[in-house]
Amino acid sequence: MAYSCWNYSIQHGNLALLATMSYFTPLLSVLLTSLWLGVAPGAGFMYGVGLVTLGSLLIGRASQ
């Protein structure tokens, strides 16, 4: 299912936006896992969120 969605978005979507948003996949998986297990992400997670967001913004700006 995930491969089909990825393939469709590559064929019909905005590749620059897709590449930028793909950096957030690990963050979403950590959030879903922490919700599933009932544990709170630590301060290191928030630091990582900031770094991924900053990197994504820089990549997005460079690709325009």
Short mmCIF file of N, CA, C and O in Angstrom, two decimals:
data_model
loop_
_atom_site.label_atom_id
_atom_site.label_comp_id
_atom_site.label_asym_id
_atom_site.label_seq_id
_atom_site.Cartn_x
_atom_site.Cartn_y
_atom_site.Cartn_z
N MET A 1 0.82 -1.18 0.00
CA MET A 1 0.00 0.00 0.00
C MET A 1 0.88 1.26 0.00
O MET A 1 0.62 2.18 -0.74
N ALA A 2 1.88 1.26 0.85
CA ALA A 2 2.75 2.43 0.93
C ALA A 2 3.51 2.63 -0.38
O ALA A 2 3.68 3.76 -0.84
N TYR A 3 3.97 1.53 -0.98
CA TYR A 3 4.68 1.65 -2.25
C TYR A 3 3.78 2.20 -3.33
O TYR A 3 4.21 3.03 -4.15
N SER A 4 2.53 1.79 -3.36
CA SER A 4 1.59 2.29 -4.36
C SER A 4 1.37 3.80 -4.20
O SER A 4 1.33 4.54 -5.18
N CYS A 5 1.22 4.24 -2.96
CA CYS A 5 1.06 5.67 -2.70
C CYS A 5 2.31 6.45 -3.11
O CYS A 5 2.21 7.53 -3.71
N TRP A 6 3.48 5.91 -2.78
CA TRP A 6 4.73 6.56 -3.13
C TRP A 6 4.88 6.65 -4.65
O TRP A 6 5.25 7.68 -5.20
N ASN A 7 4.58 5.56 -5.34
CA ASN A 7 4.70 5.51 -6.78
C ASN A 7 3.74 6.51 -7.44
O ASN A 7 4.11 7.23 -8.37
N TYR A 8 2.52 6.58 -6.95
CA TYR A 8 1.55 7.52 -7.50
C TYR A 8 2.00 8.96 -7.29
O TYR A 8 1.90 9.79 -8.19
N SER A 9 2.52 9.25 -6.10
CA SER A 9 2.94 10.62 -5.82
C SER A 9 4.17 11.01 -6.64
O SER A 9 4.32 12.17 -7.03
N ILE A 10 5.04 10.06 -6.93
CA ILE A 10 6.19 10.37 -7.78
C ILE A 10 5.74 10.66 -9.21
O ILE A 10 6.24 11.56 -9.87
N GLN A 11 4.77 9.90 -9.69
CA GLN A 11 4.31 10.07 -11.06
C GLN A 11 3.43 11.31 -11.25
O GLN A 11 3.47 11.93 -12.30
N HIS A 12 2.65 11.67 -10.23
CA HIS A 12 1.66 12.73 -10.41
C HIS A 12 1.84 13.93 -9.48
O HIS A 12 1.05 14.87 -9.55
N GLY A 13 2.82 13.89 -8.63
CA GLY A 13 2.94 14.94 -7.63
C GLY A 13 4.09 15.90 -7.88
O GLY A 13 4.80 15.82 -8.88
N ASN A 14 4.27 16.79 -6.94
CA ASN A 14 5.34 17.76 -6.97
C ASN A 14 6.58 17.11 -6.35
O ASN A 14 6.63 16.86 -5.14
N LEU A 15 7.58 16.80 -7.16
CA LEU A 15 8.75 16.05 -6.68
C LEU A 15 9.55 16.82 -5.64
O LEU A 15 10.08 16.23 -4.70
N ALA A 16 9.65 18.12 -5.79
CA ALA A 16 10.40 18.92 -4.81
C ALA A 16 9.71 18.87 -3.45
O ALA A 16 10.37 18.70 -2.41
N LEU A 17 8.40 19.00 -3.44
CA LEU A 17 7.66 18.93 -2.18
C LEU A 17 7.73 17.53 -1.60
O LEU A 17 7.90 17.36 -0.39
N LEU A 18 7.62 16.53 -2.43
CA LEU A 18 7.68 15.15 -1.97
C LEU A 18 9.04 14.84 -1.33
O LEU A 18 9.11 14.22 -0.27
N ALA A 19 10.10 15.28 -1.96
CA ALA A 19 11.44 15.05 -1.41
C ALA A 19 11.62 15.78 -0.08
O ALA A 19 12.20 15.23 0.86
N THR A 20 11.11 16.99 0.01
CA THR A 20 11.22 17.76 1.24
C THR A 20 10.42 17.11 2.37
O THR A 20 10.91 16.96 3.49
N MET A 21 9.21 16.69 2.07
CA MET A 21 8.36 16.09 3.09
C MET A 21 8.81 14.69 3.50
O MET A 21 8.49 14.23 4.59
N SER A 22 9.58 14.02 2.65
CA SER A 22 10.04 12.68 3.00
C SER A 22 11.02 12.69 4.17
O SER A 22 11.21 11.67 4.83
N TYR A 23 11.61 13.85 4.45
CA TYR A 23 12.50 13.95 5.61
C TYR A 23 11.75 13.80 6.93
O TYR A 23 12.34 13.52 7.96
N PHE A 24 10.43 14.00 6.90
CA PHE A 24 9.64 13.92 8.12
C PHE A 24 9.14 12.51 8.42
O PHE A 24 8.49 12.29 9.43
N THR A 25 9.44 11.54 7.58
CA THR A 25 9.00 10.16 7.80
C THR A 25 9.52 9.59 9.12
O THR A 25 8.73 9.01 9.88
N PRO A 26 10.80 9.74 9.45
CA PRO A 26 11.26 9.22 10.76
C PRO A 26 10.58 9.89 11.95
O PRO A 26 10.29 9.24 12.95
N LEU A 27 10.30 11.18 11.82
CA LEU A 27 9.63 11.88 12.92
C LEU A 27 8.23 11.34 13.13
O LEU A 27 7.80 11.13 14.28
N LEU A 28 7.51 11.12 12.05
CA LEU A 28 6.16 10.59 12.17
C LEU A 28 6.17 9.18 12.74
O LEU A 28 5.31 8.82 13.55
N SER A 29 7.14 8.39 12.35
CA SER A 29 7.21 7.02 12.88
C SER A 29 7.53 7.02 14.37
O SER A 29 6.97 6.22 15.12
N VAL A 30 8.38 7.92 14.83
CA VAL A 30 8.68 8.01 16.27
C VAL A 30 7.45 8.47 17.03
O VAL A 30 7.14 7.94 18.11
N LEU A 31 6.73 9.43 16.49
CA LEU A 31 5.52 9.90 17.17
C LEU A 31 4.47 8.80 17.26
O LEU A 31 3.86 8.60 18.32
N LEU A 32 4.26 8.08 16.17
CA LEU A 32 3.28 6.99 16.20
C LEU A 32 3.71 5.88 17.15
O LEU A 32 2.89 5.33 17.89
N THR A 33 4.99 5.57 17.16
CA THR A 33 5.50 4.54 18.06
C THR A 33 5.36 4.96 19.52
O THR A 33 4.97 4.16 20.37
N SER A 34 5.67 6.21 19.82
CA SER A 34 5.55 6.68 21.20
C SER A 34 4.09 6.70 21.65
O SER A 34 3.80 6.40 22.80
N LEU A 35 3.19 7.04 20.74
CA LEU A 35 1.77 6.97 21.08
C LEU A 35 1.33 5.52 21.31
O LEU A 35 0.58 5.23 22.24
N TRP A 36 1.79 4.63 20.46
CA TRP A 36 1.42 3.22 20.57
C TRP A 36 1.94 2.60 21.88
O TRP A 36 1.23 1.86 22.53
N LEU A 37 3.17 2.95 22.24
CA LEU A 37 3.77 2.38 23.44
C LEU A 37 3.46 3.16 24.70
O LEU A 37 3.74 2.70 25.80
N GLY A 38 2.91 4.35 24.54
CA GLY A 38 2.56 5.16 25.70
C GLY A 38 3.74 5.80 26.39
O GLY A 38 3.71 6.00 27.60
N VAL A 39 4.78 6.12 25.65
CA VAL A 39 5.94 6.80 26.22
C VAL A 39 6.07 8.17 25.57
O VAL A 39 5.69 8.39 24.43
N ALA A 40 6.61 9.09 26.33
CA ALA A 40 6.80 10.45 25.83
C ALA A 40 8.19 10.59 25.22
O ALA A 40 9.18 10.15 25.82
N PRO A 41 8.29 11.19 24.04
CA PRO A 41 9.61 11.45 23.46
C PRO A 41 10.39 12.44 24.34
O PRO A 41 9.82 13.35 24.92
N GLY A 42 11.69 12.25 24.39
CA GLY A 42 12.52 13.08 25.24
C GLY A 42 12.94 14.38 24.56
O GLY A 42 12.51 14.72 23.45
N ALA A 43 13.80 15.09 25.24
CA ALA A 43 14.29 16.37 24.73
C ALA A 43 15.11 16.18 23.45
O ALA A 43 15.10 17.03 22.57
N GLY A 44 15.80 15.05 23.35
CA GLY A 44 16.57 14.78 22.14
C GLY A 44 15.69 14.68 20.90
O GLY A 44 16.10 15.06 19.81
N PHE A 45 14.47 14.17 21.10
CA PHE A 45 13.54 14.10 19.98
C PHE A 45 13.17 15.50 19.50
O PHE A 45 13.12 15.75 18.30
N MET A 46 12.91 16.40 20.43
CA MET A 46 12.54 17.77 20.05
C MET A 46 13.72 18.47 19.35
O MET A 46 13.51 19.22 18.41
N TYR A 47 14.92 18.19 19.80
CA TYR A 47 16.11 18.72 19.14
C TYR A 47 16.18 18.18 17.71
O TYR A 47 16.45 18.93 16.77
N GLY A 48 15.92 16.90 17.55
CA GLY A 48 15.91 16.28 16.22
C GLY A 48 14.83 16.86 15.33
O GLY A 48 15.04 17.07 14.13
N VAL A 49 13.65 17.13 15.90
CA VAL A 49 12.57 17.74 15.12
C VAL A 49 13.01 19.10 14.60
O VAL A 49 12.78 19.45 13.44
N GLY A 50 13.66 19.86 15.45
CA GLY A 50 14.14 21.17 15.02
C GLY A 50 15.17 21.07 13.90
O GLY A 50 15.13 21.83 12.93
N LEU A 51 16.08 20.12 14.02
CA LEU A 51 17.11 19.96 12.99
C LEU A 51 16.51 19.49 11.66
O LEU A 51 16.90 19.99 10.60
N VAL A 52 15.59 18.54 11.73
CA VAL A 52 14.96 18.06 10.49
C VAL A 52 14.14 19.16 9.85
O VAL A 52 14.16 19.35 8.62
N THR A 53 13.42 19.92 10.65
CA THR A 53 12.63 21.03 10.11
C THR A 53 13.52 22.08 9.47
O THR A 53 13.24 22.56 8.37
N LEU A 54 14.60 22.43 10.14
CA LEU A 54 15.53 23.41 9.58
C LEU A 54 16.15 22.90 8.28
O LEU A 54 16.21 23.62 7.29
N GLY A 55 16.57 21.65 8.27
CA GLY A 55 17.14 21.07 7.05
C GLY A 55 16.13 21.01 5.92
O GLY A 55 16.46 21.28 4.77
N SER A 56 14.89 20.67 6.25
CA SER A 56 13.85 20.61 5.23
C SER A 56 13.56 21.99 4.65
O SER A 56 13.37 22.14 3.45
N LEU A 57 13.54 22.99 5.50
CA LEU A 57 13.33 24.35 5.01
C LEU A 57 14.47 24.82 4.12
O LEU A 57 14.26 25.48 3.10
N LEU A 58 15.70 24.48 4.51
CA LEU A 58 16.85 24.86 3.69
C LEU A 58 16.83 24.16 2.33
O LEU A 58 17.11 24.78 1.30
N ILE A 59 16.49 22.87 2.32
CA ILE A 59 16.39 22.13 1.06
C ILE A 59 15.28 22.69 0.19
O ILE A 59 15.43 22.85 -1.02
N GLY A 60 14.14 22.99 0.81
CA GLY A 60 13.02 23.56 0.07
C GLY A 60 13.36 24.90 -0.54
O GLY A 60 12.99 25.19 -1.67
N ARG A 61 14.09 25.70 0.20
CA ARG A 61 14.46 27.02 -0.30
C ARG A 61 15.50 26.90 -1.44
O ARG A 61 15.44 27.63 -2.41
N ALA A 62 16.40 25.95 -1.30
CA ALA A 62 17.44 25.77 -2.33
C ALA A 62 16.86 25.23 -3.64
O ALA A 62 17.41 25.48 -4.70
N SER A 63 15.76 24.49 -3.54
CA SER A 63 15.19 23.89 -4.75
C SER A 63 14.27 24.84 -5.50
O SER A 63 13.78 24.50 -6.57
N GLN A 64 14.01 26.02 -4.96
CA GLN A 64 13.12 26.97 -5.64
C GLN A 64 13.86 27.82 -6.63
O GLN A 64 14.94 28.09 -6.64
#
